[in-house]
Coordinates of C-alpha atoms in Angstrom, one line a residue:
Chain A
M281 CA 171.0 36.0 142.6
P282 CA 169.7 37.6 139.5
F283 CA 166.4 35.4 139.1
L284 CA 165.8 36.8 142.4
S285 CA 166.4 40.2 141.7
C286 CA 164.1 39.9 138.7
T287 CA 161.2 38.6 140.6
Y288 CA 162.0 41.5 143.0
D289 CA 161.5 43.8 139.6
R290 CA 158.3 42.5 139.2
I291 CA 156.9 42.3 142.5
E292 CA 158.1 46.2 142.4
S293 CA 156.5 46.8 139.2
M294 CA 153.0 45.1 140.5
K295 CA 153.4 47.7 143.4
S296 CA 152.1 50.4 140.8
M297 CA 149.4 48.0 139.9
T298 CA 145.6 48.4 141.3
P299 CA 144.5 45.2 143.4
K300 CA 141.8 44.6 140.4
E301 CA 145.0 44.6 137.8
I302 CA 146.9 42.0 139.9
G303 CA 143.6 39.7 140.4
L304 CA 143.0 39.8 136.9
K305 CA 146.8 39.1 135.9
A306 CA 147.1 36.2 138.7
L307 CA 143.5 34.6 137.3
R308 CA 144.5 34.8 133.5
L309 CA 147.9 33.1 134.5
A310 CA 146.1 30.5 136.7
G311 CA 143.8 29.8 133.8
M312 CA 146.7 29.4 131.1
I313 CA 148.6 27.2 133.4
S314 CA 145.3 25.0 134.3
L315 CA 144.8 25.2 130.4
V316 CA 148.4 23.8 129.7
G317 CA 147.7 21.1 132.3
V318 CA 144.8 19.8 131.3
I319 CA 145.9 19.7 127.5
T320 CA 149.0 17.8 128.9
G321 CA 147.1 15.5 131.3
V322 CA 144.6 14.6 128.2
I323 CA 147.2 14.1 125.7
V324 CA 149.4 11.6 128.0
Y325 CA 146.1 10.0 129.0
L326 CA 145.8 9.3 125.7
I327 CA 148.7 8.4 124.3
I328 CA 149.7 5.7 127.1
G329 CA 147.2 3.6 126.4
G330 CA 146.5 0.2 127.7
R331 CA 143.2 0.9 129.1
D332 CA 140.1 -0.9 127.8
R333 CA 137.7 1.5 128.8
F334 CA 137.2 5.1 130.2
E335 CA 139.3 5.6 133.5
P336 CA 138.1 8.6 135.0
F337 CA 140.5 8.5 138.1
D338 CA 143.3 8.0 135.5
L339 CA 142.3 11.1 133.5
F340 CA 142.1 13.1 136.4
M341 CA 145.8 12.3 138.0
S342 CA 146.9 13.0 134.2
V343 CA 145.3 16.2 134.3
V344 CA 146.6 16.9 137.9
I345 CA 150.1 16.0 137.3
G346 CA 150.0 17.7 133.8
T347 CA 149.2 20.8 135.6
I348 CA 151.9 20.5 138.3
Y349 CA 154.3 20.3 135.4
S350 CA 152.5 23.1 133.8
A351 CA 152.9 25.3 136.7
T352 CA 156.6 24.4 138.0
M353 CA 157.7 24.7 134.5
W354 CA 156.1 27.9 133.9
G355 CA 157.0 29.6 137.0
V356 CA 160.8 28.7 136.0
Q357 CA 160.5 29.9 132.7
D358 CA 158.5 33.0 133.7
M359 CA 161.8 33.7 135.9
A360 CA 164.2 32.7 133.2
G361 CA 162.3 35.1 131.0
A362 CA 162.6 38.1 133.2
F363 CA 166.1 37.6 133.5
L364 CA 166.9 37.1 129.9
E365 CA 164.7 40.0 129.5
R366 CA 166.8 42.2 131.8
H367 CA 170.4 40.8 130.9
I368 CA 170.4 39.7 127.4
P369 CA 168.7 42.2 125.1
L370 CA 167.2 41.5 121.8
V371 CA 169.7 43.2 119.7
T372 CA 170.6 40.6 116.7
K373 CA 169.8 37.4 115.5
W374 CA 172.2 36.0 118.2
S375 CA 170.7 37.3 121.1
V376 CA 167.5 35.5 120.1
A377 CA 169.3 32.5 119.5
A378 CA 171.1 32.8 122.9
R379 CA 168.1 33.4 124.4
M380 CA 166.5 30.4 123.1
V381 CA 169.4 28.0 124.3
I382 CA 169.0 29.7 127.8
H383 CA 165.4 28.9 127.8
S384 CA 165.7 25.1 126.7
I385 CA 168.2 24.8 129.6
A386 CA 165.7 26.2 131.9
I387 CA 162.7 24.2 130.5
V388 CA 165.3 21.3 130.9
F389 CA 165.6 22.4 134.8
S390 CA 162.0 23.1 135.3
F391 CA 161.1 19.7 134.1
L392 CA 163.7 18.0 136.3
L393 CA 162.3 19.8 139.1
A394 CA 158.7 19.3 138.4
T395 CA 159.5 15.3 138.2
A396 CA 161.5 15.5 141.6
L397 CA 158.1 17.4 142.9
I398 CA 155.5 14.8 141.9
D399 CA 158.0 12.0 142.8
L400 CA 157.8 14.0 146.3
I401 CA 154.0 14.4 146.4
F402 CA 152.8 11.1 144.9
D403 CA 153.9 7.6 144.7
P404 CA 155.8 6.8 142.1
W405 CA 153.2 4.5 141.0
F406 CA 151.9 6.8 137.9
I407 CA 155.5 7.6 136.3
N408 CA 156.5 4.1 135.8
S409 CA 157.6 3.9 132.4
S410 CA 160.2 6.0 130.6
G411 CA 157.8 6.2 127.7
T412 CA 155.9 8.3 129.9
M413 CA 158.6 10.6 130.8
I414 CA 159.2 11.1 127.4
V415 CA 156.0 12.1 126.5
I416 CA 155.6 14.7 129.2
A417 CA 159.0 16.1 128.1
F418 CA 158.5 16.1 124.8
V419 CA 154.5 17.7 125.2
A420 CA 156.5 20.2 127.7
F421 CA 159.4 21.0 125.8
S422 CA 158.3 21.4 122.2
M423 CA 155.0 23.8 123.7
S424 CA 157.5 25.7 125.7
L425 CA 159.9 26.0 122.4
I426 CA 157.2 27.4 119.9
G427 CA 155.6 29.5 122.7
N428 CA 159.4 31.4 123.4
G429 CA 160.3 31.2 120.1
L430 CA 157.3 32.6 118.6
N431 CA 157.5 35.4 121.6
Y432 CA 161.0 36.1 121.0
L433 CA 160.7 36.8 117.0
D434 CA 157.7 38.8 117.7
A435 CA 159.5 40.9 120.2
F436 CA 162.6 40.9 117.8
Y437 CA 160.8 41.9 114.7
K438 CA 159.0 44.6 117.1
R439 CA 162.1 46.3 118.1
I440 CA 163.2 46.0 114.3
R441 CA 160.2 48.1 113.3
E442 CA 160.6 50.3 116.0
A443 CA 164.3 51.0 115.2
E444 CA 162.8 51.7 111.5
R445 CA 160.5 53.9 113.0
S446 CA 162.7 56.1 114.8
A447 CA 165.2 56.1 111.9
L448 CA 162.2 57.6 109.3
G449 CA 161.6 60.2 112.7
A450 CA 165.2 61.0 112.3
E451 CA 164.7 61.2 108.7
L452 CA 161.8 63.5 108.9
G453 CA 163.4 65.4 111.1
A454 CA 166.8 65.8 108.7
L455 CA 163.7 67.2 106.6
R456 CA 162.4 69.5 108.8
A457 CA 161.5 72.6 106.9
R458 CA 164.2 75.3 108.3
I459 CA 165.7 78.3 107.3
N460 CA 169.0 78.1 105.5
P461 CA 171.8 79.2 107.4
H462 CA 173.5 80.8 104.3
F463 CA 170.9 82.9 104.1
L464 CA 171.1 83.8 108.0
F465 CA 174.7 84.3 107.1
N466 CA 174.1 86.5 104.2
S467 CA 171.2 88.9 106.0
L468 CA 173.7 89.5 109.2
N469 CA 176.1 90.7 106.5
S470 CA 173.6 92.9 104.7
I471 CA 172.5 94.1 108.3
A472 CA 176.1 94.9 109.3
A473 CA 176.3 96.7 105.8
L474 CA 173.4 98.6 106.7
I475 CA 173.6 99.5 110.0
R476 CA 176.4 102.4 109.1
T477 CA 175.0 103.8 105.7
R478 CA 171.2 102.9 106.4
P479 CA 170.0 102.4 109.6
Q480 CA 166.3 102.2 109.1
E481 CA 166.8 100.0 106.4
A482 CA 169.0 97.8 108.7
E483 CA 165.6 97.9 111.2
A484 CA 163.6 96.7 108.7
V485 CA 165.5 94.0 107.6
T486 CA 166.1 92.5 111.3
E487 CA 162.2 92.9 111.6
A488 CA 161.7 90.8 108.2
L489 CA 164.1 88.3 109.6
A490 CA 162.8 88.1 112.9
D491 CA 159.0 87.6 111.6
L492 CA 160.7 85.0 109.0
F493 CA 162.3 82.9 111.8
R494 CA 159.0 83.3 113.9
Y495 CA 157.2 81.8 111.0
S496 CA 160.0 79.1 110.6
L497 CA 159.9 78.1 114.4
R498 CA 156.1 77.9 114.5
A499 CA 156.4 75.6 111.3
S500 CA 157.5 73.0 113.6
E501 CA 154.6 73.2 115.9
Q502 CA 152.1 73.7 113.1
P503 CA 152.9 72.0 110.1
D504 CA 150.0 73.4 108.0
V505 CA 149.8 76.7 107.0
S506 CA 147.5 78.7 104.3
L507 CA 148.8 79.5 100.9
A508 CA 148.5 83.4 102.2
D509 CA 151.0 82.6 104.7
E510 CA 153.6 80.8 102.5
I511 CA 153.3 84.0 100.2
E512 CA 153.8 86.4 103.5
A513 CA 156.7 84.1 104.4
A514 CA 158.3 84.5 101.1
E515 CA 158.1 88.0 101.1
L516 CA 159.9 88.5 103.9
Y517 CA 162.5 86.5 102.5
L518 CA 162.4 88.7 99.5
Q519 CA 162.3 91.6 101.5
I520 CA 165.5 90.6 103.0
E521 CA 166.8 90.0 99.6
R522 CA 166.0 92.9 98.3
A523 CA 168.0 95.1 100.8
R524 CA 171.3 92.9 99.9
F525 CA 170.3 93.5 95.8
R526 CA 168.3 96.6 95.5
D527 CA 166.6 97.2 92.1
R528 CA 168.5 94.0 90.7
L529 CA 165.9 91.9 92.5
Q530 CA 162.5 92.3 90.6
V531 CA 159.3 90.3 92.3
T532 CA 156.2 89.7 90.9
I533 CA 153.2 87.7 92.8
D534 CA 150.5 86.1 91.2
V535 CA 148.3 84.4 93.1
P536 CA 144.7 84.6 92.9
G537 CA 142.7 85.6 96.0
H538 CA 140.5 82.3 96.3
L539 CA 143.4 80.4 96.2
Q540 CA 145.1 81.9 99.3
R541 CA 142.9 79.7 101.8
I542 CA 144.4 76.5 100.7
K543 CA 146.2 74.5 103.3
M544 CA 149.7 73.3 102.4
P545 CA 152.9 72.3 104.4
S546 CA 155.1 75.2 105.7
L547 CA 157.8 76.5 104.1
I548 CA 157.5 74.9 100.8
V549 CA 157.1 78.6 99.0
Q550 CA 160.5 80.3 100.3
P551 CA 162.5 77.8 99.5
L552 CA 161.7 77.7 96.0
V553 CA 162.0 81.5 95.9
E554 CA 165.3 81.1 97.3
N555 CA 166.6 79.1 94.7
A556 CA 165.0 81.3 92.4
V557 CA 167.3 84.1 94.0
K558 CA 170.2 82.2 94.4
H559 CA 170.7 80.5 90.7
G560 CA 168.6 83.4 88.9
L561 CA 169.4 86.2 90.3
G562 CA 173.0 85.0 91.6
R563 CA 173.7 84.4 88.2
T564 CA 172.6 87.4 86.1
E565 CA 174.6 90.5 85.7
G566 CA 171.8 93.3 86.1
R567 CA 168.3 92.7 86.9
C568 CA 166.5 89.6 87.5
E569 CA 162.4 89.1 87.9
V570 CA 161.3 86.4 90.2
V571 CA 157.8 85.7 89.5
I572 CA 155.3 83.8 91.9
Q573 CA 152.3 82.2 90.1
G574 CA 149.3 80.4 91.7
R575 CA 146.7 78.6 89.6
E576 CA 144.0 76.3 90.1
T577 CA 144.1 73.1 87.8
T578 CA 141.9 69.6 87.7
E579 CA 144.2 68.3 90.2
G580 CA 144.7 71.2 92.6
L581 CA 147.1 73.9 93.2
S582 CA 149.8 74.7 90.8
L583 CA 152.4 77.0 92.0
T584 CA 155.3 78.1 89.9
V585 CA 158.1 80.0 91.0
T586 CA 160.3 81.1 87.9
D587 CA 163.2 83.9 87.4
T588 CA 164.4 85.4 84.1
G589 CA 168.2 84.1 85.0
P590 CA 170.0 81.9 82.6
G591 CA 167.9 78.9 83.6
F592 CA 168.8 75.5 85.1
D593 CA 172.5 74.0 83.6
S594 CA 171.2 70.6 83.1
A595 CA 167.8 69.2 82.6
D596 CA 168.8 66.0 84.4
P597 CA 167.1 66.2 88.0
E598 CA 169.7 64.1 89.5
T599 CA 172.0 66.8 89.4
I600 CA 169.7 69.2 90.5
F601 CA 168.3 67.2 93.4
V602 CA 171.5 66.3 94.9
R603 CA 171.0 65.2 98.9
G604 CA 170.8 68.7 100.9
H605 CA 169.7 70.8 98.3
G606 CA 166.8 73.4 99.1
L607 CA 164.4 71.7 96.3
A608 CA 165.5 67.9 96.9
N609 CA 164.2 68.9 100.6
V610 CA 161.1 70.5 99.5
R611 CA 160.7 67.5 96.8
D612 CA 161.3 64.9 99.8
R613 CA 158.7 66.6 102.3
L614 CA 156.2 66.5 99.8
R615 CA 156.5 63.1 98.8
H616 CA 156.2 62.1 102.9
Q617 CA 153.0 64.1 103.2
F618 CA 151.5 63.5 99.8
G619 CA 153.0 60.4 98.3
E620 CA 152.1 60.5 94.4
A621 CA 149.6 63.1 94.8
A622 CA 151.9 65.8 94.9
S623 CA 154.8 66.5 92.9
L624 CA 157.9 69.3 92.0
K625 CA 158.8 69.6 88.5
L626 CA 161.3 71.5 87.2
M627 CA 160.7 73.3 84.3
K628 CA 163.3 75.7 82.1
N629 CA 163.4 78.6 84.0
G630 CA 162.1 77.5 87.4
V631 CA 160.3 75.2 89.5
E632 CA 156.5 74.0 89.5
I633 CA 154.8 72.1 92.4
L634 CA 151.5 70.4 92.2
L635 CA 149.6 70.2 95.5
P636 CA 146.1 67.9 95.8
V637 CA 143.4 70.2 97.6
A638 CA 141.3 68.5 100.0
E639 CA 138.0 71.1 99.9
S640 CA 136.3 72.9 96.9
L641 CA 137.9 76.1 96.2
H642 CA 134.6 77.7 95.3
A643 CA 132.4 76.4 98.0
P644 CA 133.6 78.0 101.2
A645 CA 134.0 81.3 99.5
A646 CA 130.7 81.1 98.6
R647 CA 129.4 80.8 102.3
R648 CA 131.4 83.3 103.4
E649 CA 129.8 85.7 100.8
M650 CA 126.3 84.8 102.3
A651 CA 127.3 85.3 105.8
Chain B
M224 CA 195.7 110.0 98.5
I225 CA 195.3 106.6 97.6
R226 CA 192.3 105.9 94.9
A227 CA 190.2 102.8 95.0
I228 CA 187.6 100.9 93.0
I229 CA 185.0 99.0 94.8
V230 CA 183.8 95.7 93.0
D231 CA 181.0 93.9 94.5
D232 CA 177.3 93.1 93.1
E233 CA 175.5 94.2 96.5
P234 CA 175.3 97.7 97.0
P235 CA 174.9 97.6 100.7
A236 CA 178.4 96.0 100.9
R237 CA 179.9 98.5 98.3
E238 CA 178.4 101.3 100.5
R239 CA 179.6 99.7 103.9
L240 CA 183.2 99.7 102.5
Q241 CA 183.1 103.1 101.0
A242 CA 181.8 104.6 104.3
L243 CA 184.6 102.5 106.2
L244 CA 187.3 104.1 103.8
A245 CA 186.3 107.7 104.6
E246 CA 187.1 107.3 107.9
V247 CA 190.8 105.3 107.9
D248 CA 193.6 107.8 108.0
P249 CA 194.8 108.5 106.0
P250 CA 191.5 108.6 104.0
V251 CA 190.9 106.5 100.7
E252 CA 189.2 108.3 97.7
V253 CA 186.9 105.8 96.1
V254 CA 186.5 106.7 92.5
A255 CA 184.5 104.2 91.3
Q256 CA 181.7 101.5 92.1
A257 CA 180.9 98.8 89.7
E258 CA 178.3 95.9 90.4
S259 CA 179.7 93.7 88.1
G260 CA 183.3 92.2 86.9
A261 CA 182.0 93.4 83.3
A262 CA 181.5 96.8 84.8
A263 CA 184.6 97.2 86.6
L264 CA 187.4 96.2 83.8
P265 CA 186.7 99.6 81.3
L266 CA 186.9 101.6 85.0
I267 CA 189.5 100.0 85.9
H268 CA 191.5 100.8 82.6
E269 CA 189.9 103.9 82.3
L270 CA 190.4 105.4 85.9
K271 CA 194.0 103.6 86.9
P272 CA 193.0 103.2 90.6
D273 CA 195.9 102.4 93.0
L274 CA 193.5 99.7 94.7
L275 CA 190.8 97.1 93.9
F276 CA 188.8 95.8 96.1
L277 CA 187.4 93.1 94.3
D278 CA 184.5 90.8 95.5
I279 CA 184.9 87.0 94.4
R280 CA 181.3 85.7 94.5
M281 CA 179.6 87.7 91.4
P282 CA 177.5 86.8 88.5
G283 CA 179.0 87.0 85.3
L284 CA 182.9 87.5 85.7
D285 CA 183.6 86.6 89.4
G286 CA 186.6 88.2 91.1
F287 CA 189.0 85.8 89.8
D288 CA 187.9 86.2 86.0
V289 CA 188.4 90.1 86.8
V290 CA 191.9 89.2 87.3
D291 CA 192.9 87.4 84.5
L292 CA 191.4 89.8 82.5
L293 CA 192.7 92.7 84.0
P294 CA 196.0 93.8 81.4
A295 CA 199.1 94.6 83.4
P296 CA 200.3 96.8 85.3
R297 CA 197.5 96.1 87.7
P298 CA 196.2 98.0 90.7
H299 CA 197.0 96.5 93.8
I300 CA 193.9 94.0 94.7
V301 CA 192.2 93.1 97.8
F302 CA 189.7 90.5 97.4
V303 CA 186.6 90.6 99.6
T304 CA 184.1 87.6 100.5
A305 CA 181.8 86.4 102.7
Y306 CA 182.5 82.3 103.2
D307 CA 184.0 81.0 99.8
Q308 CA 186.4 78.4 101.2
H309 CA 188.0 77.7 98.0
A310 CA 188.7 81.3 97.1
I311 CA 190.1 81.7 101.1
R312 CA 192.4 78.8 100.2
A313 CA 193.7 80.4 97.2
F314 CA 194.4 83.5 99.1
E315 CA 196.0 81.9 101.7
V316 CA 198.4 80.0 99.2
H317 CA 199.3 82.6 97.4
A318 CA 199.5 85.3 100.3
L319 CA 196.7 87.7 98.8
D320 CA 195.5 90.5 100.8
Y321 CA 191.8 89.7 101.5
L322 CA 189.0 90.3 103.8
L323 CA 185.9 89.2 105.5
K324 CA 182.6 90.3 105.2
P325 CA 181.2 92.0 107.2
V326 CA 184.4 94.3 106.7
R327 CA 185.8 95.5 109.8
L328 CA 187.4 98.6 110.3
S329 CA 190.4 97.3 112.2
R330 CA 191.3 95.0 109.5
L331 CA 190.6 96.9 106.8
T332 CA 193.2 99.4 108.8
Q333 CA 195.8 97.0 108.8
T334 CA 195.5 96.0 105.4
L335 CA 196.3 99.5 104.2
S336 CA 199.2 100.0 106.6
R337 CA 200.7 97.4 105.0
L338 CA 200.1 98.5 101.8
A339 CA 201.3 101.9 102.7
N340 CA 204.7 100.5 104.4
R341 CA 205.1 98.6 101.0
E342 CA 205.5 95.3 103.1
N343 CA 203.1 93.2 101.0
R344 CA 205.1 92.8 98.0
G345 CA 204.3 89.2 98.5
A346 CA 200.6 90.0 97.8
R347 CA 201.4 91.6 94.5
E348 CA 203.6 88.5 93.6
G349 CA 201.0 86.2 94.7
V350 CA 198.5 87.8 92.0
E351 CA 201.1 87.2 89.4
E352 CA 201.3 83.6 90.7
L353 CA 197.6 83.2 90.9
V354 CA 197.4 84.7 87.3
R355 CA 199.5 81.9 86.1
E356 CA 198.3 79.3 87.8
R357 CA 195.0 80.3 86.3
G358 CA 196.6 80.3 82.9
S359 CA 195.9 77.0 82.7
Q360 CA 192.0 77.6 82.8
P361 CA 190.2 78.2 79.6
L362 CA 189.4 81.7 79.2
A363 CA 185.4 82.4 79.1
R364 CA 186.0 86.0 77.9
L365 CA 188.3 88.5 76.0
T366 CA 188.8 91.9 76.9
V367 CA 189.7 94.5 73.8
H368 CA 190.4 98.2 74.0
A369 CA 187.4 99.7 72.2
G370 CA 188.8 103.3 71.8
R371 CA 189.9 104.4 75.4
K372 CA 187.5 102.0 76.7
L373 CA 188.2 98.3 77.6
R374 CA 185.5 95.8 76.7
V375 CA 184.5 92.6 77.8
V376 CA 183.6 90.3 74.6
P377 CA 182.0 86.8 75.0
L378 CA 184.0 84.4 73.0
D379 CA 180.7 83.8 70.8
E380 CA 180.9 87.1 69.4
I381 CA 184.5 86.8 68.0
R382 CA 185.0 85.4 64.6
W383 CA 188.8 85.6 64.5
I384 CA 192.1 87.1 66.4
E385 CA 195.2 88.2 63.9
S386 CA 198.3 89.8 64.8
R387 CA 199.4 92.3 62.6
D388 CA 202.1 94.6 63.1
K389 CA 202.7 93.5 67.0
I390 CA 199.3 94.3 67.4
V391 CA 196.6 91.4 68.3
L392 CA 193.0 92.0 66.4
A393 CA 190.0 90.6 67.8
H394 CA 187.3 90.7 64.8
L395 CA 183.8 90.6 66.4
E396 CA 180.6 89.6 65.0
D397 CA 179.3 93.1 64.3
G398 CA 182.0 94.0 62.1
A399 CA 184.3 95.8 64.5
S400 CA 188.0 95.0 65.3
H401 CA 189.5 95.7 68.8
P402 CA 193.1 95.5 70.1
T403 CA 193.5 93.1 73.2
D404 CA 196.8 92.7 75.3
F405 CA 197.1 88.9 75.1
T406 CA 199.5 87.5 72.7
L407 CA 198.5 85.0 69.8
D408 CA 200.7 82.4 72.0
E409 CA 198.8 83.1 75.0
L410 CA 195.5 83.1 73.6
E411 CA 196.3 79.8 71.9
E412 CA 197.2 78.2 75.1
R413 CA 194.1 79.7 76.7
L414 CA 191.3 79.6 74.5
D415 CA 189.6 76.4 74.5
P416 CA 190.6 73.9 71.5
S417 CA 187.6 72.9 70.4
R418 CA 186.3 76.2 69.5
F419 CA 189.2 78.0 68.6
L420 CA 191.8 76.8 66.2
R421 CA 195.3 78.3 65.4
T422 CA 195.5 78.3 61.7
H423 CA 198.7 80.2 61.2
R424 CA 201.3 82.1 63.1
S425 CA 199.2 85.1 62.8
C426 CA 195.9 84.3 63.3
I427 CA 193.1 81.8 65.5
V428 CA 190.1 81.3 63.9
N429 CA 186.5 80.8 65.5
I430 CA 185.7 77.2 64.4
S431 CA 182.2 77.9 64.1
A432 CA 182.8 80.9 61.8
I433 CA 184.4 78.6 59.6
R434 CA 182.5 77.7 55.8
E435 CA 185.1 76.1 53.4
L436 CA 188.5 75.2 53.5
I437 CA 190.0 75.7 50.3
P438 CA 193.6 74.1 49.0
W439 CA 195.6 76.9 48.1
F440 CA 199.5 76.3 47.0
A441 CA 202.5 74.6 48.4
G442 CA 200.3 72.4 50.5
T443 CA 198.6 75.6 52.1
Y444 CA 195.2 76.2 52.5
V445 CA 192.9 78.9 53.3
V446 CA 189.5 79.1 55.6
K447 CA 186.9 81.1 54.4
L448 CA 184.8 82.6 56.9
D449 CA 181.0 82.8 56.7
G450 CA 181.5 86.6 55.9
G451 CA 183.6 86.0 53.2
T452 CA 186.8 86.6 54.7
Q453 CA 189.6 84.5 53.7
L454 CA 192.6 83.5 56.2
P455 CA 195.7 81.7 55.9
V456 CA 196.2 78.2 57.2
A457 CA 200.1 77.1 57.5
R458 CA 201.1 73.8 55.9
R459 CA 202.3 72.3 59.1
R460 CA 198.9 73.2 60.7
V461 CA 196.5 71.9 57.8
R462 CA 196.3 68.7 59.4
D463 CA 195.1 69.9 62.6
V464 CA 192.7 72.1 61.1
K465 CA 191.4 69.6 59.3
E466 CA 191.4 67.5 62.2
S467 CA 189.1 70.0 64.3
L468 CA 186.4 70.6 61.2
G469 CA 186.3 66.9 60.8
K470 CA 185.8 66.4 64.5
R471 CA 183.1 68.9 64.6
T472 CA 180.9 67.6 61.2
A473 CA 181.2 64.6 62.8
R474 CA 179.3 65.5 66.1

């Protein structure tokens, strides 16, 4: 008995409600049933004319019968709804259609049930014409169909929106800032190479790697950090790469002190530096310098990471921002967070990011000096 | 004692390999380390090691480029790589000796003992095969002998290459000319035809150095280079030369 089991579910779910909630729910249900009953009754009274003057009793009876219809049909359809909710999930438009069909059958059934009930209670004096029947059936049917249809479509689109939201969540998850596994692999290789010949350096690299991963793990809980934190993470990264490349990797960091407190998303600078090391140093025989430079512009913060390597092969961003590329990931994360307000631009020998800055850069510094 | 050269752009990797080579029995003497392919080639030429440990991923010349440019007879080559799947496939296909980073002592010992027992003649043939296979790819640089040194020259710096008395001479921008181990036929095949042109049985010219094409006699021509040098164009090659030059000006 699926219907009964659904009803049982509902009763079970009511157990978790307070008496006040149950009362309110019942009151609201009764109100809705009566409202539909009154509307049906009045429509039936008005349409089935032939009365020369106002007949209060007829109107009253119409309303009573309308309410009986309303209550019976409401009850049956409520059960049908619970049944459908459980057995036909709203996944495709076809499931919406299937629910509508089953609901229509339930409406016809409930209408017949209500008619039989009224026939039982009253003398069939009232339902004396097929016209009355048809009007009542039509009103009940169309109201129910419109109501249910709207409900279903609403639920259906809500579900689609939820799915979209979770897809977006998954996409954001994929974009989540994380350390490139290739870098971890190379670092472990460096450590393995250093342990035998330079154990102290191996220790220092391991510590820096741990600090960098701690920063990366913290990034998932604390998405916004200061530029100073970002520079520090980039320095950890560069320290590790310097163990690998030694003097070949030269580093210059030029970020004025008053910019250091600017808030920004986590793990933005490190991927840019990694890109410079990979494509600049990685394609330069001998030394290569990586320069991190922070500047204040009218729009906010300009941060450039350049290298003295051969530069980008092509000015075509499409070939550089391939999916999964570190730079593409940074660009997409900036876009998610700031929309058009932030940007990532390719320069001849590196990358520039522009970030909007919420607060004035100078005011808090002045306050701090006063304190 | 086996004499080896280590070529890797990462100092810790070189140091580790050198340390491991001191531990193996019998020990291997590392006669030199090089941080790039370009630095390695003259060293290999000069020191003539028995064994070469060659990293694949390096800036400039990578490991395969070094093999391409290395004149025979080559030392025994053991390739070293961290994760280059493409390279590993090439090693497997040609049955080459290779080590994965971080290099393990046990694996190194195994490779060296195979070498001592001459079990890996296959690897030597594999290198030949690899070079032949890569022969289809255009060269990016040329190795020339500068005195006792082997020099790696970017192709832009070469103005023309000629064969004279069975010696192939590359004439460079700086006015110097150095012999190379490649034959003109090999070079014609391996140099990018949009940059270098075989004008004569004895001559290959860098197209960008050509200034004039002057009719000579009996249907032959000469090309005049920017420095005034004149080089012969064989009658049967005139058409090719004109086409190449025409294409260039049309561009």
